[in-house]
Coordinates of C-alpha atoms in Angstrom, one line a residue:
Chain A
M1 CA -48.4 -25.7 9.6
N2 CA -49.4 -25.0 5.7
N3 CA -52.7 -23.2 6.9
K4 CA -52.0 -19.8 4.9
S5 CA -52.8 -18.0 7.5
D6 CA -50.1 -19.4 9.1
I7 CA -47.3 -16.4 9.1
L8 CA -45.2 -17.5 11.7
V9 CA -45.0 -21.4 12.6
G10 CA -42.7 -23.3 15.7
I11 CA -42.4 -26.9 15.8
D12 CA -41.0 -29.0 19.3
L13 CA -38.4 -26.1 19.3
T14 CA -35.7 -26.5 21.8
K15 CA -32.8 -24.7 22.7
T16 CA -30.2 -25.9 25.4
Y17 CA -27.3 -23.5 26.3
G18 CA -24.6 -26.8 28.1
E19 CA -27.3 -28.8 30.8
L20 CA -29.4 -25.5 30.7
E21 CA -32.7 -25.8 28.7
V22 CA -33.9 -23.0 28.2
V23 CA -37.0 -22.9 25.7
K24 CA -38.5 -26.5 26.2
G25 CA -40.1 -27.9 22.9
V26 CA -42.5 -24.9 22.3
S27 CA -44.8 -25.3 19.2
L28 CA -46.8 -22.4 18.4
A29 CA -48.6 -20.6 15.5
V30 CA -49.4 -16.5 14.8
R31 CA -51.1 -15.7 12.2
E32 CA -50.6 -12.9 9.3
G33 CA -52.1 -9.9 11.1
E34 CA -52.8 -11.3 14.5
F35 CA -50.9 -9.3 17.5
V36 CA -49.2 -12.1 20.0
S37 CA -47.8 -11.1 23.3
L38 CA -45.7 -13.7 24.9
V39 CA -45.4 -12.5 29.0
G40 CA -43.6 -14.3 31.4
K41 CA -40.9 -13.2 34.2
S42 CA -37.7 -12.4 33.5
G43 CA -35.3 -15.6 32.0
C44 CA -38.2 -17.7 31.5
G45 CA -37.2 -18.2 28.0
K46 CA -38.9 -15.8 25.9
T47 CA -36.7 -13.7 24.3
T48 CA -34.7 -16.8 23.6
L49 CA -38.1 -17.8 21.5
L50 CA -38.4 -14.9 20.2
S51 CA -34.8 -14.8 18.6
I52 CA -35.5 -18.9 17.3
L53 CA -38.6 -17.6 15.3
S54 CA -37.1 -14.4 13.5
G55 CA -34.2 -16.4 12.7
L56 CA -31.7 -14.9 14.8
E57 CA -30.7 -17.9 16.3
H58 CA -30.8 -21.7 15.7
P59 CA -32.9 -23.6 18.1
T60 CA -31.1 -27.2 19.3
H61 CA -34.1 -29.3 18.1
G62 CA -37.0 -28.1 16.3
Q63 CA -38.4 -26.1 13.6
A64 CA -39.6 -22.4 12.6
F65 CA -41.3 -21.7 9.6
L66 CA -41.4 -18.2 8.8
T67 CA -43.5 -16.9 6.1
G68 CA -43.7 -21.0 4.9
K69 CA -40.3 -20.8 4.3
E70 CA -38.3 -22.7 6.8
I71 CA -35.6 -20.4 8.7
T72 CA -34.1 -23.6 11.2
G73 CA -30.8 -24.6 9.6
A74 CA -30.5 -21.8 6.7
S75 CA -27.0 -20.2 6.8
E76 CA -26.0 -16.6 7.8
D77 CA -26.4 -15.1 4.1
E78 CA -29.7 -16.7 3.8
L79 CA -31.1 -16.2 7.3
A80 CA -29.8 -12.3 6.5
L81 CA -31.3 -12.0 3.4
F82 CA -34.5 -13.4 4.6
R83 CA -34.6 -10.7 8.0
R84 CA -34.0 -7.7 5.4
E85 CA -36.5 -9.0 3.3
N86 CA -39.6 -10.1 5.8
V87 CA -38.8 -8.9 9.2
G88 CA -38.9 -5.8 11.5
F89 CA -36.9 -5.7 14.9
I90 CA -37.7 -3.4 17.8
F91 CA -35.1 -3.7 21.1
Q92 CA -35.4 -2.6 24.3
S93 CA -32.2 -0.7 24.4
F94 CA -33.5 0.4 20.7
N95 CA -29.7 -0.6 19.2
L96 CA -30.0 2.3 17.1
I97 CA -26.1 3.0 15.7
P98 CA -24.5 6.3 17.2
T99 CA -23.0 7.3 14.2
L100 CA -25.7 8.0 11.9
S101 CA -28.7 10.3 12.1
A102 CA -32.2 9.4 12.9
W103 CA -33.2 9.2 9.3
E104 CA -30.0 7.3 8.1
N105 CA -30.8 4.8 11.1
V106 CA -34.6 4.1 9.7
A107 CA -32.4 3.6 6.3
L108 CA -29.8 1.3 7.6
P109 CA -31.9 -1.6 6.7
L110 CA -31.7 -0.7 2.9
F111 CA -28.5 0.3 2.6
P112 CA -27.5 -3.2 1.2
M113 CA -30.1 -2.6 -1.7
Q114 CA -28.9 -0.9 -4.8
M115 CA -30.7 2.4 -4.2
S116 CA -30.1 5.8 -4.9
E117 CA -29.7 8.3 -1.5
A118 CA -32.6 10.1 -2.4
E119 CA -35.5 7.6 -2.6
R120 CA -33.9 5.7 0.7
R121 CA -34.2 9.3 2.6
R122 CA -37.4 9.7 1.2
R123 CA -38.7 6.6 2.6
A124 CA -36.8 7.3 6.2
T125 CA -38.6 10.5 5.9
E126 CA -42.3 9.4 5.5
L127 CA -41.8 6.7 8.4
L128 CA -40.2 9.7 10.6
D129 CA -43.2 11.9 9.9
Q130 CA -45.5 9.0 10.4
M131 CA -43.6 8.7 13.7
E132 CA -44.0 12.5 14.2
L133 CA -40.7 12.8 14.2
S134 CA -39.8 15.0 11.0
H135 CA -37.9 17.7 13.4
R136 CA -35.3 14.9 14.3
L137 CA -34.6 13.8 10.8
E138 CA -31.0 15.1 11.3
H139 CA -30.7 14.4 14.8
L140 CA -28.2 11.9 16.0
P141 CA -29.2 9.2 18.5
A142 CA -27.6 11.0 21.7
A143 CA -29.5 13.7 21.1
L144 CA -32.5 12.3 20.9
S145 CA -35.0 11.6 24.3
G146 CA -35.9 8.0 24.7
G147 CA -39.2 7.9 23.1
E148 CA -38.2 9.4 20.4
K149 CA -35.4 6.4 20.0
Q150 CA -37.8 4.0 20.2
R151 CA -40.2 6.0 17.2
V152 CA -37.4 6.4 15.2
A153 CA -36.2 2.2 16.3
I154 CA -39.8 1.9 15.3
A155 CA -39.6 3.1 11.8
R156 CA -36.5 1.8 10.9
A157 CA -38.8 -2.1 11.5
L158 CA -40.9 -0.8 9.1
I159 CA -38.6 0.9 6.6
N160 CA -38.9 -2.7 4.3
H161 CA -42.1 -3.7 4.4
P162 CA -42.0 -6.2 6.4
K163 CA -44.1 -9.1 6.6
I164 CA -44.3 -9.4 10.9
V165 CA -42.5 -7.1 13.6
F166 CA -40.6 -9.1 16.5
A167 CA -40.7 -6.3 19.4
D168 CA -38.6 -7.3 22.1
E169 CA -39.4 -5.7 25.7
P170 CA -40.1 -2.4 23.5
T171 CA -41.8 -0.1 26.6
G172 CA -38.8 -1.7 28.4
N173 CA -36.5 1.0 28.8
L174 CA -39.3 3.7 28.9
D175 CA -41.1 5.4 31.8
T176 CA -44.7 4.5 31.6
A177 CA -46.1 7.6 30.1
T178 CA -44.0 7.1 26.9
G179 CA -44.0 3.3 26.8
D180 CA -47.7 4.2 26.3
A181 CA -47.0 6.0 23.4
I182 CA -45.2 3.1 22.1
M183 CA -47.3 0.7 22.4
A184 CA -50.8 3.0 20.8
I185 CA -48.1 3.2 18.1
L186 CA -47.7 -0.3 17.5
N187 CA -51.2 -1.0 18.0
H188 CA -52.4 1.2 15.6
L189 CA -50.1 -0.7 12.9
H190 CA -51.7 -3.6 13.8
R191 CA -54.9 -2.4 13.8
Q192 CA -55.0 0.4 10.8
K193 CA -51.6 -1.7 8.8
G194 CA -53.1 -5.1 9.5
M195 CA -49.5 -5.5 10.6
T196 CA -48.3 -9.1 12.1
I197 CA -46.6 -8.2 15.2
L198 CA -45.1 -11.4 18.5
M199 CA -44.0 -8.5 21.2
V200 CA -42.4 -9.8 24.1
T201 CA -43.3 -8.6 27.9
H202 CA -42.9 -9.0 31.0
E203 CA -45.4 -6.7 32.0
P204 CA -48.8 -8.7 32.0
E205 CA -50.9 -5.4 32.0
L206 CA -48.9 -4.6 28.0
A207 CA -49.8 -8.1 27.2
K208 CA -53.4 -7.5 27.3
T209 CA -53.2 -4.8 24.7
A210 CA -52.4 -7.8 22.0
D211 CA -55.1 -9.8 20.7
R212 CA -53.7 -13.1 22.1
V213 CA -51.6 -13.1 25.0
L214 CA -48.7 -16.6 24.5
R215 CA -47.7 -17.2 28.9
M216 CA -44.7 -18.5 29.0
Q217 CA -42.9 -20.0 32.3
D218 CA -39.6 -22.3 32.4
G219 CA -39.0 -22.3 29.0
E220 CA -42.8 -23.7 28.3
V221 CA -45.7 -22.2 26.4
L222 CA -48.6 -22.6 28.8
S223 CA -51.3 -21.2 27.0
Chain B
M1 CA -20.1 1.1 -1.6
M2 CA -20.6 5.5 -1.0
N3 CA -23.3 4.6 2.3
L4 CA -20.7 2.3 3.7
F5 CA -17.7 4.6 3.2
K6 CA -19.6 7.2 4.6
I7 CA -20.5 5.0 8.4
A8 CA -16.7 3.8 7.9
L9 CA -15.5 7.5 8.0
R10 CA -18.0 8.1 11.4
N11 CA -16.4 5.5 12.7
L12 CA -13.2 6.7 12.5
L13 CA -14.6 10.6 14.0
R14 CA -16.4 8.8 16.7
Y15 CA -12.5 8.1 18.2
K16 CA -10.9 11.3 16.8
R17 CA -8.0 10.8 19.2
R18 CA -7.6 7.3 18.5
T19 CA -7.9 7.6 14.5
L20 CA -5.1 10.6 14.9
L21 CA -2.9 8.2 16.8
T22 CA -2.9 6.3 14.2
A23 CA -3.2 8.5 11.5
S24 CA 0.3 10.1 12.6
L25 CA 2.2 6.5 13.0
I26 CA 1.3 5.7 9.8
T27 CA 2.0 8.8 9.1
V28 CA 5.8 8.9 10.9
G29 CA 6.3 5.7 8.9
V30 CA 5.0 7.4 5.5
V31 CA 7.9 10.7 6.5
F32 CA 11.1 7.9 7.6
V33 CA 10.5 5.9 4.1
L34 CA 9.7 8.9 2.3
V35 CA 12.7 11.0 3.5
F36 CA 14.9 7.5 3.8
V37 CA 14.3 6.5 0.1
A38 CA 14.9 9.9 -1.3
V39 CA 18.3 10.4 0.4
S40 CA 19.6 7.1 0.0
G41 CA 18.3 7.0 -3.3
S42 CA 19.8 10.4 -4.4
F43 CA 23.7 9.4 -3.0
K44 CA 23.3 6.6 -5.0
A45 CA 22.2 7.7 -7.9
M46 CA 24.8 10.4 -7.6
M47 CA 27.3 8.0 -6.9
I48 CA 26.4 5.9 -9.9
G49 CA 26.4 8.8 -11.8
Q50 CA 29.5 10.3 -10.8
I51 CA 31.1 6.6 -11.2
T52 CA 29.4 6.0 -15.1
D53 CA 29.2 9.6 -16.2
A54 CA 32.9 10.9 -15.0
M55 CA 34.9 7.7 -15.4
L56 CA 34.1 4.6 -16.5
G57 CA 30.7 5.1 -18.7
H58 CA 27.9 2.4 -19.0
I59 CA 29.3 -0.6 -20.4
Q60 CA 32.8 -1.9 -21.1
I61 CA 34.4 -3.8 -23.5
H62 CA 37.6 -6.0 -23.6
K63 CA 39.4 -8.2 -25.0
Q64 CA 39.1 -11.6 -23.2
G65 CA 41.4 -11.3 -20.0
Y66 CA 41.9 -7.7 -19.6
V67 CA 39.4 -6.6 -16.6
A68 CA 41.3 -9.6 -14.5
S69 CA 44.5 -7.6 -15.3
I70 CA 43.0 -4.3 -15.0
D71 CA 45.6 -3.5 -12.6
N72 CA 48.8 -4.1 -14.6
L73 CA 47.1 -2.6 -17.8
P74 CA 48.6 -5.1 -20.0
L75 CA 49.7 -4.3 -23.6
N76 CA 49.5 -7.6 -24.9
L77 CA 46.0 -7.6 -24.1
N78 CA 44.5 -5.4 -26.2
L79 CA 42.2 -5.1 -29.1
N80 CA 43.6 -5.1 -32.4
A81 CA 43.0 -2.4 -35.1
K82 CA 40.7 -4.4 -37.3
T83 CA 38.3 -5.3 -34.2
A84 CA 38.0 -2.4 -32.5
A85 CA 37.2 -0.8 -36.3
R86 CA 34.5 -4.1 -36.0
I87 CA 33.5 -3.2 -32.9
D88 CA 33.1 0.1 -33.5
E89 CA 30.9 -0.5 -36.3
I90 CA 28.6 -3.0 -34.5
L91 CA 28.1 -0.3 -31.9
G92 CA 27.6 2.2 -34.0
S93 CA 24.6 0.8 -35.9
Q94 CA 22.9 -0.5 -32.5
K95 CA 20.2 3.0 -31.8
N96 CA 20.4 2.8 -27.8
I97 CA 23.9 3.4 -27.9
E98 CA 24.4 7.6 -26.6
A99 CA 28.3 7.1 -27.9
S100 CA 31.3 5.0 -27.2
S101 CA 34.9 5.7 -26.7
P102 CA 38.0 3.4 -27.9
R103 CA 40.5 4.2 -24.9
L104 CA 44.3 2.7 -25.0
K105 CA 45.6 2.4 -21.3
F106 CA 49.0 2.4 -20.1
G107 CA 51.1 3.1 -17.2
G108 CA 54.4 4.6 -17.2
L109 CA 56.5 6.8 -15.6
F110 CA 55.8 10.8 -14.7
S111 CA 58.5 13.7 -14.5
N112 CA 58.6 17.2 -14.1
F113 CA 61.9 17.0 -15.1
V114 CA 63.2 16.9 -11.4
E115 CA 61.4 14.0 -10.0
S116 CA 59.7 11.2 -10.9
T117 CA 56.2 9.1 -10.6
N118 CA 54.0 6.3 -11.8
I119 CA 51.1 7.3 -13.5
R120 CA 48.3 5.6 -15.1
L121 CA 47.3 7.5 -18.5
N122 CA 43.9 6.8 -20.5
G123 CA 44.7 7.5 -24.6
I124 CA 41.5 8.6 -25.9
Y125 CA 39.9 11.0 -28.6
P126 CA 38.7 14.3 -26.5
D127 CA 35.4 14.7 -28.3
R128 CA 34.1 10.7 -28.4
E129 CA 35.0 10.6 -24.8
F130 CA 33.5 13.8 -23.7
K131 CA 30.3 12.5 -24.5
T132 CA 30.8 8.9 -23.5
V133 CA 31.6 10.8 -20.0
P134 CA 30.2 13.4 -19.3
L135 CA 31.0 14.7 -16.1
L136 CA 35.0 14.0 -17.0
T137 CA 34.9 17.6 -17.9
S138 CA 33.7 19.0 -14.7
R139 CA 36.4 16.5 -13.0
I140 CA 38.9 19.2 -14.8
S141 CA 39.5 21.9 -11.7
E142 CA 41.9 24.1 -13.8
G143 CA 43.0 24.4 -16.6
R144 CA 41.0 24.4 -20.2
K145 CA 37.9 21.6 -20.5
T146 CA 39.6 19.6 -23.6
I147 CA 42.8 18.0 -24.6
A148 CA 44.3 18.4 -28.2
K149 CA 47.9 16.4 -29.3
G150 CA 51.0 17.1 -26.9
E151 CA 49.0 18.1 -24.3
I152 CA 47.9 15.8 -21.0
L153 CA 45.4 15.8 -18.2
I154 CA 47.0 15.2 -14.6
P155 CA 45.0 14.2 -11.2
A156 CA 45.1 17.1 -9.0
L157 CA 46.8 14.4 -6.1
L158 CA 50.1 14.3 -8.3
A159 CA 50.1 17.5 -9.8
K160 CA 50.1 18.8 -5.5
G161 CA 52.7 15.8 -5.0
M162 CA 55.0 16.6 -7.7
K163 CA 54.5 21.0 -7.8
V164 CA 53.0 20.5 -11.2
K165 CA 51.1 23.2 -12.2
V166 CA 48.9 23.6 -16.0
G167 CA 51.1 25.0 -18.3
D168 CA 54.6 23.3 -17.0
S169 CA 56.4 20.7 -19.5
V170 CA 56.6 16.9 -18.2
V171 CA 57.9 13.5 -19.4
I172 CA 56.1 10.3 -19.6
V173 CA 57.9 7.2 -20.4
A174 CA 56.1 4.2 -21.3
T175 CA 57.7 0.4 -21.5
N176 CA 56.3 -0.6 -25.3
K177 CA 55.0 -3.9 -25.9
D178 CA 58.2 -5.4 -26.9
G179 CA 59.5 -4.3 -24.1
S180 CA 61.7 -1.1 -25.1
V181 CA 61.0 1.7 -23.5
N182 CA 59.6 5.1 -25.4
G183 CA 59.3 8.5 -23.6
K184 CA 57.4 11.9 -25.2
Q185 CA 57.2 15.9 -23.5
F186 CA 53.9 16.8 -22.7
V187 CA 51.8 20.2 -21.6
V188 CA 49.7 20.3 -18.9
A189 CA 46.4 21.5 -20.4
G190 CA 44.4 20.4 -17.1
I191 CA 44.2 19.5 -13.3
M192 CA 41.7 16.5 -12.5
E193 CA 39.9 16.0 -9.4
G194 CA 39.9 12.7 -8.6
V195 CA 37.0 10.6 -8.2
T196 CA 36.6 7.5 -6.1
G197 CA 37.0 3.6 -8.0
P198 CA 39.1 1.9 -10.8
G199 CA 40.3 5.1 -13.0
G200 CA 39.4 7.8 -10.5
R201 CA 43.1 9.2 -10.2
D202 CA 44.5 8.5 -14.0
G203 CA 45.6 10.9 -16.1
Y204 CA 44.5 11.8 -19.9
V205 CA 46.2 12.3 -22.9
H206 CA 45.5 12.2 -26.7
I207 CA 45.2 8.4 -27.9
E208 CA 47.1 9.1 -30.8
D209 CA 50.1 10.6 -28.1
A210 CA 49.5 6.8 -26.4
A211 CA 50.1 5.0 -29.6
E212 CA 52.9 7.0 -30.2
V213 CA 54.9 6.7 -26.9
L214 CA 53.8 2.7 -27.3
R215 CA 54.9 2.9 -30.5
M216 CA 52.4 1.0 -31.5
P217 CA 52.3 0.7 -36.0
E218 CA 49.1 0.2 -35.7
L219 CA 46.3 1.6 -33.3
E220 CA 45.3 -0.9 -30.4
I221 CA 42.7 -0.6 -28.1
S222 CA 42.4 -0.8 -24.3
E223 CA 38.7 -1.0 -23.9
V224 CA 35.4 0.5 -25.3
A225 CA 33.5 2.6 -23.2
V226 CA 29.9 2.8 -24.0
R227 CA 27.0 5.3 -22.9
L228 CA 23.3 4.4 -23.7
K229 CA 21.0 6.4 -24.4
D230 CA 18.7 5.3 -21.7
F231 CA 20.7 4.2 -18.4
D232 CA 17.2 2.3 -16.9
R233 CA 17.6 -0.1 -19.5
L234 CA 20.6 -0.9 -19.0
Q235 CA 20.3 -4.5 -18.8
P236 CA 18.4 -4.7 -22.5
A237 CA 21.1 -2.6 -23.7
F238 CA 23.7 -4.6 -22.7
Q239 CA 21.7 -7.9 -23.7
D240 CA 21.9 -6.6 -27.4
I241 CA 25.3 -5.4 -27.5
R242 CA 26.9 -8.9 -26.0
K243 CA 24.2 -11.0 -28.3
Q244 CA 25.3 -8.5 -31.5
L245 CA 29.5 -9.0 -30.7
E246 CA 28.8 -12.9 -30.4
T247 CA 27.2 -13.3 -33.6
E248 CA 30.2 -11.5 -34.9
F249 CA 32.2 -12.4 -32.9
R250 CA 32.2 -15.9 -31.5
K251 CA 33.8 -19.1 -33.6
G252 CA 32.7 -22.0 -31.5
D253 CA 32.8 -22.1 -27.9
K254 CA 35.5 -19.4 -28.1
F255 CA 34.7 -15.3 -27.6
P256 CA 37.6 -13.5 -27.3
L257 CA 36.1 -10.2 -26.0
E258 CA 34.3 -9.8 -22.3
I259 CA 31.9 -7.4 -21.5
H260 CA 30.5 -5.8 -18.3
T261 CA 28.2 -2.8 -17.2
W262 CA 29.7 -0.2 -14.3
E263 CA 28.0 -3.4 -12.4
G264 CA 30.9 -5.8 -12.7
L265 CA 33.5 -2.8 -13.0
S266 CA 32.7 -0.8 -9.9
P267 CA 32.6 -1.6 -6.2
F268 CA 30.0 0.8 -5.7
F269 CA 27.8 -1.3 -7.1
N270 CA 28.1 -4.2 -3.7
I271 CA 27.8 -0.2 -1.8
A272 CA 24.2 0.8 -4.1
R273 CA 22.4 -2.9 -3.0
M274 CA 23.6 -2.9 0.3
L275 CA 21.5 0.3 0.3
D276 CA 18.7 -1.1 -1.3
I277 CA 18.8 -3.7 1.4
M278 CA 18.7 -1.0 4.0
T279 CA 15.8 0.6 2.0
F280 CA 13.9 -2.6 1.8
F281 CA 14.7 -3.2 5.8
I282 CA 13.1 0.1 6.4
K283 CA 9.7 -0.4 4.2
L284 CA 9.9 -3.9 6.2
M285 CA 9.8 -1.7 9.1
L286 CA 6.7 0.9 7.4
V287 CA 4.9 -2.5 7.1
A288 CA 5.0 -3.8 10.5
L289 CA 4.2 -0.5 11.7
V290 CA 1.2 0.3 10.0
L291 CA 0.5 -3.5 10.0
I292 CA 0.5 -3.2 14.5
S293 CA -1.2 0.1 14.7
V294 CA -4.1 -0.9 12.0
L295 CA -5.0 -4.1 13.5
N296 CA -4.4 -2.8 17.7
V297 CA -7.3 0.2 16.2
M298 CA -9.7 -2.0 14.2
M299 CA -9.3 -4.8 16.9
M300 CA -10.5 -2.2 19.7
A301 CA -13.5 -1.0 17.7
V302 CA -14.6 -3.8 16.5
Y303 CA -14.8 -5.4 20.9
E304 CA -15.8 -1.9 21.2
R305 CA -19.1 -2.4 18.5
I306 CA -20.3 -5.7 19.3
R307 CA -23.7 -4.6 19.7
E308 CA -24.0 -2.9 17.0
I309 CA -22.3 -5.8 14.7
G310 CA -25.5 -7.4 15.8
T311 CA -27.9 -5.0 15.4
M312 CA -26.6 -5.2 11.7
A313 CA -26.8 -8.4 11.4
A314 CA -30.4 -8.9 12.9
I315 CA -32.0 -6.2 10.6
G316 CA -30.5 -8.1 7.5
T317 CA -27.0 -6.8 6.6
P318 CA -25.3 -9.6 4.7
P319 CA -22.2 -10.5 6.6
G320 CA -20.4 -9.8 3.5
K321 CA -21.0 -6.0 3.9
I322 CA -20.4 -6.1 7.9
L323 CA -17.0 -7.8 6.9
L324 CA -16.3 -4.5 4.6
L325 CA -17.4 -1.6 6.5
F326 CA -14.6 -3.3 8.9
M327 CA -11.8 -3.1 5.9
M328 CA -13.4 0.3 4.8
E329 CA -12.2 1.9 8.1
G330 CA -8.7 0.3 7.7
L331 CA -8.8 1.5 4.0
S332 CA -9.4 5.1 5.6
L333 CA -6.8 5.1 8.0
G334 CA -4.1 3.7 5.1
V335 CA -5.7 6.4 3.1
L336 CA -5.8 9.6 5.4
G337 CA -1.8 8.0 6.9
T338 CA -0.9 8.0 3.3
I339 CA -1.8 11.5 2.8
I340 CA -0.6 13.2 5.4
G341 CA 2.6 11.1 5.4
G342 CA 3.4 11.9 1.4
G343 CA 2.4 15.8 2.4
V344 CA 4.6 16.1 5.6
G345 CA 7.4 14.0 3.8
L346 CA 7.7 16.0 0.1
L347 CA 7.1 19.1 2.0
L348 CA 10.3 17.7 4.0
L349 CA 12.1 16.9 0.8
F350 CA 11.5 20.5 -0.7
I351 CA 13.4 21.6 2.7
L352 CA 15.8 19.6 2.4
N353 CA 16.4 20.3 -1.1
V354 CA 16.2 24.3 -0.1
A355 CA 19.0 24.0 2.8
H356 CA 21.6 22.5 -0.5
I357 CA 22.9 19.9 2.1
T358 CA 26.4 19.0 1.0
F359 CA 28.5 16.2 1.2
N360 CA 31.8 14.3 1.0
F361 CA 32.4 10.9 -1.3
G362 CA 35.7 10.3 -1.5
Q363 CA 38.1 12.7 -3.1
Q364 CA 34.9 14.9 -4.0
Q365 CA 34.3 17.6 -1.8
G366 CA 30.8 18.9 -2.1
L367 CA 28.5 17.3 -3.6
L368 CA 25.1 18.6 -3.3
L369 CA 22.2 16.3 -1.9
Q370 CA 19.0 16.2 -4.6
A371 CA 16.8 14.7 -2.2
Y372 CA 14.1 13.5 -5.0
V373 CA 11.5 10.6 -4.9
N374 CA 11.0 8.6 -8.1
P375 CA 6.9 8.6 -8.7
M376 CA 7.3 4.9 -9.2
D377 CA 8.8 4.4 -5.3
F378 CA 6.0 7.6 -3.8
V379 CA 3.3 5.7 -6.1
T380 CA 5.0 1.6 -4.4
I381 CA 4.8 2.9 -0.8
A382 CA 1.2 4.4 -1.3
V383 CA 0.3 1.2 -2.2
I384 CA 2.5 -1.0 0.7
V385 CA 0.6 1.9 3.2
I386 CA -2.5 0.8 1.9
L387 CA -2.2 -2.6 1.5
V388 CA -1.2 -3.8 4.5
S389 CA -4.2 -1.4 6.6
V390 CA -6.8 -3.5 4.6
V391 CA -4.4 -6.3 5.2
A392 CA -4.4 -5.4 9.4
S393 CA -8.4 -4.8 9.4
L394 CA -8.9 -8.1 7.7
Q395 CA -8.9 -10.2 10.8
P396 CA -11.4 -8.2 12.7
A397 CA -13.9 -7.8 10.2
F398 CA -13.3 -11.1 9.5
K399 CA -14.1 -11.3 12.8
A400 CA -17.4 -8.9 12.7
S401 CA -18.7 -10.6 10.2
R402 CA -18.6 -14.0 11.0
M403 CA -20.4 -13.1 14.6
E404 CA -23.8 -14.4 15.5
P405 CA -26.5 -11.8 15.5
I406 CA -27.9 -12.9 19.0
V407 CA -24.1 -14.0 20.4
A408 CA -23.4 -9.5 19.3
L409 CA -26.4 -8.8 20.6
R410 CA -26.1 -10.1 23.6
H411 CA -22.9 -8.3 24.4
V412 CA -22.3 -6.1 27.8

């Protein structure tokens, strides 16, 4: 865990809900700049593991380190600050705020910071340009297609220059062609910009595009 | 902060009908309270004004024990000339006093040469009395708005009952302090409308005539009525005067004078207090209305947006900012209701005033309702509504801010 190239480390992580053990003593490490996919059937515990590793959820047992800092046991305020500064999230169902326009959704992680609206808009516009959505800046999520929504969500995940992006079934709600386009963006981010990505998917074909594939079954990581 | 406010406003606009309904409830509450406060306040102010400015004055000074026997108008409890003169000096040196008027009160027999009846009279210096109770002249419905020596102002009911008109001659007969009886002829200078309260149906004569009827070797005074420059500073002024008089007249445990504000002399004070209590309960109802409606809408808002809360928390929004966001929504609802309610309320008051609504109070007919809201009352109502809106949104906002991101994200 002290290896500097390991940006994300989990040691003996366990999560139980009542009698049900969802994650069973998982240990893993993700190196800086690596694209790792976590693949497994629905209900095998991969989303729970991702939540623990990203600081969204506390494990029942074990430790998680992100950028060398232990995140297990931290308070909600500390975790919120840590996620804002280090982590980007891409969700299966996009999770855009319906009352905010595309650029405002992208800039949402910036609003707790002391930053002018012009600067926030500039940074969001730049990312939406990269996502080829410059014509959709002022549109509300309801007016965007599924692929556009996910590209807005990717832009939002990148606005704070995160050290790692967690993607939970990023193509799960998209058709094949749109899903491929999203995967192309993630691959581009990884290869061209050296972004560290941990992606959860239940589709083995998508998982193969990553540098490394971790298979999960019944709460355990098999490979 | 502006961003939070912008997001809060957009969230309110997301469910326009619900926001409008809640704001309307607050509006109705604000309008109701404003109109009630204005109308009851105007009624109270008018009544207090009538009582103090047309009859009692703001403060009265008597010899100790006089007020308890005031119904008998006891001549043996008058202030002697020396004491009255010293009181006059002290009052004259007070900067917060507009005017003061010594009165010699007595009861007598009123005769029109055909029949007779009882009458209560005030002997006054007309100039000083009219400065101390400036609305007294407005009560003179017939005749001259003043009196000279040898003249009398009589109450309307007496004039009607005794069939006496302005210019008629009448006789006043009174028993003196020593038990002898004396009489004097007067010309009716004016007829006065009665007002509700002590002394509201008294007649008036010049104080020197009163002293002559009562055969006083030197002028004695039953009471001194005082008018303040600023009625709102009644209590501090009362304390000042009391302190000055105590310094001058107190000897050991004995203080030969008694001093009262109008509140201690008129039963209307209790009605005024009841109005204040009613106003308090009406405001309490407004608080309940705002509390329940805002709490309801904010609880709904939190329940409907659990996944949004989860997303915001996941991307690093601190719990405090989420708390603020929902409190801003409550605040905005309160501000919206206050602005609309304030506007509609003031418009209604304007209409009430333009409509020239009149009412009767005791013997006084056609008093004009002048609904007016004190700016301080307006601010108080606005602050109450806005504060309660924020307080009502506190619990739902706290719940939202304490939500675990992963639990919120999993919410269906």
